[in-house]
Amino acid sequence: MRIVDLRSDTLTQPTDAMRRAMAEAQVGDDVFGEDPTINRLEEMAAERLGKEAALFVASGTMGGMVSNLAHCGRGDEMIIGGAGHTFLFEQGGSAALGGIHPHPVPTQPDGKLALEDIEAAVRSDNVHFPRTRLIILENTHNLCNGFPLDTHYMQAVGEIARRHKLKIHVDGARFFNAAVALDIDPKDLAAEADSVSFCLSKGLGAPVGSVVCGTQDFINEARRARKVLGGGMRQAGVLAAAGIVALSEMVDRLADDHANAKKLAMGLAEMPGISIDPDQIPTNIVFFEVNREDMTPAEFVQRIDTEGIRMLAVPAGPNIVRAVTHYHITTEDIDQALSVISKVMG
Ligand SMILES: Cc1ncc(COP(=O)(O)O)c(C=O)c1O
């Protein structure tokens, strides 16, 4: 039985080209700055996002953490979406390890933070308050159906940040999904951000790693933060080699994942007992509700699993199931998933 695994875009296996590049990678000690493959990946990433410099890190979580540590000191405050990955799913690491105070504001259904909420969250100069330093945005937004933030919105947040002398960090775990969905140059989408972290190991299919991009001064600080977190990885060019393939070969094809997610959403919308609006599925993340008295989302997921279709029942809200498309998922797989779901719901 073919398994159609839609639980996450982190489940992908490295491509043949990635495995070849990993086997042949030239490596050196990256803490000495001497790994040519990591240096190349960092140059490529900085160039793609129109920033001065970049830093290869172990994970999306580490990318966000080193960025927050580089932008903020202890007791500083970061404005962050209440549904943001950094706020919800990273153990409050910036507070736990960096003494950075999170100031959550509501995340809107399209992944934005309302401009007036950001403005209202900025602290005035008062001895009682922490100092606001940073605004964190998430693009695309994981819990908000993979919604991309566009340049128009980024400019509006940029204007607030400049006025209050704040930095902007974009948690761009799926930043290239956003650029592809909006059909714009990633440089333009990154322009208002002081730093962007993106994952090589989600839609881009590499086995490990994320990259943080920003000014040279910022990257110098982020590099120090990475070291104290234990992220100086020595001959990690074997990993960066796959990242280079991911950046070179795996970006444009994200459009296929978006088309497959839309196809899945449209099929699901036709089924009794399932609620979803396909117009609200702009990239590769599909959330839908299973509204059945006799079947919880967990039971739904278990039932389709026995027929080879894997999805996740997630605690994002009542009755919510998540499916994510990626490069192992074909159009035929979506047909197969819909046929199994139709049987289970019938
Ligand atoms: C938006 C977002 N940011 C950060 C992360 C963390 O990435 P990692 O699991 O590589 O630490 C994730 C993981 O799913 C994510 O979706």
JSON list of N, CA, C and O in Angstrom, two decimals, residues 14 19 21 87 89-90 189 201 206 236 258 261 292 310 320:
[
{"chain": "A", "resi": 14, "resn": "PRO", "atom": "N", "xyz": [15.82, 13.32, 1.67]},
{"chain": "A", "resi": 14, "resn": "PRO", "atom": "CA", "xyz": [16.68, 14.09, 0.75]},
{"chain": "A", "resi": 14, "resn": "PRO", "atom": "C", "xyz": [16.59, 13.55, -0.67]},
{"chain": "A", "resi": 14, "resn": "PRO", "atom": "O", "xyz": [16.47, 12.33, -0.87]},
{"chain": "A", "resi": 19, "resn": "ARG", "atom": "N", "xyz": [21.74, 13.89, -1.77]},
{"chain": "A", "resi": 19, "resn": "ARG", "atom": "CA", "xyz": [22.62, 12.84, -1.21]},
{"chain": "A", "resi": 19, "resn": "ARG", "atom": "C", "xyz": [23.97, 12.86, -1.91]},
{"chain": "A", "resi": 19, "resn": "ARG", "atom": "O", "xyz": [25.01, 12.70, -1.27]},
{"chain": "A", "resi": 21, "resn": "ALA", "atom": "N", "xyz": [25.39, 15.49, -3.36]},
{"chain": "A", "resi": 21, "resn": "ALA", "atom": "CA", "xyz": [26.10, 16.71, -2.93]},
{"chain": "A", "resi": 21, "resn": "ALA", "atom": "C", "xyz": [26.66, 16.53, -1.52]},
{"chain": "A", "resi": 21, "resn": "ALA", "atom": "O", "xyz": [27.77, 16.98, -1.21]},
{"chain": "A", "resi": 87, "resn": "PHE", "atom": "N", "xyz": [5.96, 31.95, 19.88]},
{"chain": "A", "resi": 87, "resn": "PHE", "atom": "CA", "xyz": [5.26, 32.13, 21.14]},
{"chain": "A", "resi": 87, "resn": "PHE", "atom": "C", "xyz": [4.71, 30.81, 21.68]},
{"chain": "A", "resi": 87, "resn": "PHE", "atom": "O", "xyz": [4.79, 30.52, 22.87]},
{"chain": "A", "resi": 89, "resn": "PHE", "atom": "N", "xyz": [5.23, 27.37, 20.45]},
{"chain": "A", "resi": 89, "resn": "PHE", "atom": "CA", "xyz": [5.80, 26.03, 20.29]},
{"chain": "A", "resi": 89, "resn": "PHE", "atom": "C", "xyz": [7.31, 25.93, 20.52]},
{"chain": "A", "resi": 89, "resn": "PHE", "atom": "O", "xyz": [7.95, 24.99, 20.05]},
{"chain": "A", "resi": 90, "resn": "GLU", "atom": "N", "xyz": [7.90, 26.93, 21.17]},
{"chain": "A", "resi": 90, "resn": "GLU", "atom": "CA", "xyz": [9.36, 26.87, 21.33]},
{"chain": "A", "resi": 90, "resn": "GLU", "atom": "C", "xyz": [9.76, 27.00, 22.80]},
{"chain": "A", "resi": 90, "resn": "GLU", "atom": "O", "xyz": [10.80, 27.57, 23.13]},
{"chain": "A", "resi": 189, "resn": "LEU", "atom": "N", "xyz": [10.32, 40.76, -0.65]},
{"chain": "A", "resi": 189, "resn": "LEU", "atom": "CA", "xyz": [9.52, 40.37, 0.52]},
{"chain": "A", "resi": 189, "resn": "LEU", "atom": "C", "xyz": [10.33, 40.53, 1.82]},
{"chain": "A", "resi": 189, "resn": "LEU", "atom": "O", "xyz": [9.77, 40.74, 2.89]},
{"chain": "A", "resi": 201, "resn": "SER", "atom": "N", "xyz": [14.68, 22.62, 5.68]},
{"chain": "A", "resi": 201, "resn": "SER", "atom": "CA", "xyz": [14.20, 21.26, 5.93]},
{"chain": "A", "resi": 201, "resn": "SER", "atom": "C", "xyz": [12.68, 21.17, 6.00]},
{"chain": "A", "resi": 201, "resn": "SER", "atom": "O", "xyz": [12.15, 20.21, 6.55]},
{"chain": "A", "resi": 206, "resn": "ALA", "atom": "N", "xyz": [15.46, 19.72, 2.33]},
{"chain": "A", "resi": 206, "resn": "ALA", "atom": "CA", "xyz": [16.78, 19.31, 2.85]},
{"chain": "A", "resi": 206, "resn": "ALA", "atom": "C", "xyz": [16.58, 18.56, 4.17]},
{"chain": "A", "resi": 206, "resn": "ALA", "atom": "O", "xyz": [15.58, 18.75, 4.86]},
{"chain": "A", "resi": 236, "resn": "ALA", "atom": "N", "xyz": [29.97, 20.82, 9.21]},
{"chain": "A", "resi": 236, "resn": "ALA", "atom": "CA", "xyz": [28.55, 20.67, 8.86]},
{"chain": "A", "resi": 236, "resn": "ALA", "atom": "C", "xyz": [28.28, 20.99, 7.39]},
{"chain": "A", "resi": 236, "resn": "ALA", "atom": "O", "xyz": [27.12, 21.03, 6.96]},
{"chain": "A", "resi": 258, "resn": "HIS", "atom": "N", "xyz": [1.53, 23.98, -3.68]},
{"chain": "A", "resi": 258, "resn": "HIS", "atom": "CA", "xyz": [0.38, 24.88, -3.44]},
{"chain": "A", "resi": 258, "resn": "HIS", "atom": "C", "xyz": [-0.83, 24.41, -4.27]},
{"chain": "A", "resi": 258, "resn": "HIS", "atom": "O", "xyz": [-1.97, 24.42, -3.79]},
{"chain": "A", "resi": 261, "resn": "ALA", "atom": "N", "xyz": [-2.30, 21.40, -2.59]},
{"chain": "A", "resi": 261, "resn": "ALA", "atom": "CA", "xyz": [-3.04, 21.77, -1.38]},
{"chain": "A", "resi": 261, "resn": "ALA", "atom": "C", "xyz": [-4.41, 22.32, -1.76]},
{"chain": "A", "resi": 261, "resn": "ALA", "atom": "O", "xyz": [-5.44, 22.01, -1.14]},
{"chain": "A", "resi": 292, "resn": "ARG", "atom": "N", "xyz": [-18.39, 15.75, 13.03]},
{"chain": "A", "resi": 292, "resn": "ARG", "atom": "CA", "xyz": [-19.23, 14.54, 13.08]},
{"chain": "A", "resi": 292, "resn": "ARG", "atom": "C", "xyz": [-19.42, 14.16, 14.54]},
{"chain": "A", "resi": 292, "resn": "ARG", "atom": "O", "xyz": [-18.44, 14.03, 15.28]},
{"chain": "A", "resi": 310, "resn": "ARG", "atom": "N", "xyz": [-2.08, 9.71, 5.81]},
{"chain": "A", "resi": 310, "resn": "ARG", "atom": "CA", "xyz": [-1.68, 10.24, 7.12]},
{"chain": "A", "resi": 310, "resn": "ARG", "atom": "C", "xyz": [-1.89, 11.75, 7.18]},
{"chain": "A", "resi": 310, "resn": "ARG", "atom": "O", "xyz": [-1.44, 12.50, 6.31]},
{"chain": "A", "resi": 320, "resn": "ILE", "atom": "N", "xyz": [-10.05, 20.12, 14.58]},
{"chain": "A", "resi": 320, "resn": "ILE", "atom": "CA", "xyz": [-9.16, 20.54, 13.49]},
{"chain": "A", "resi": 320, "resn": "ILE", "atom": "C", "xyz": [-8.20, 19.42, 13.09]},
{"chain": "A", "resi": 320, "resn": "ILE", "atom": "O", "xyz": [-7.57, 18.78, 13.92]}
]
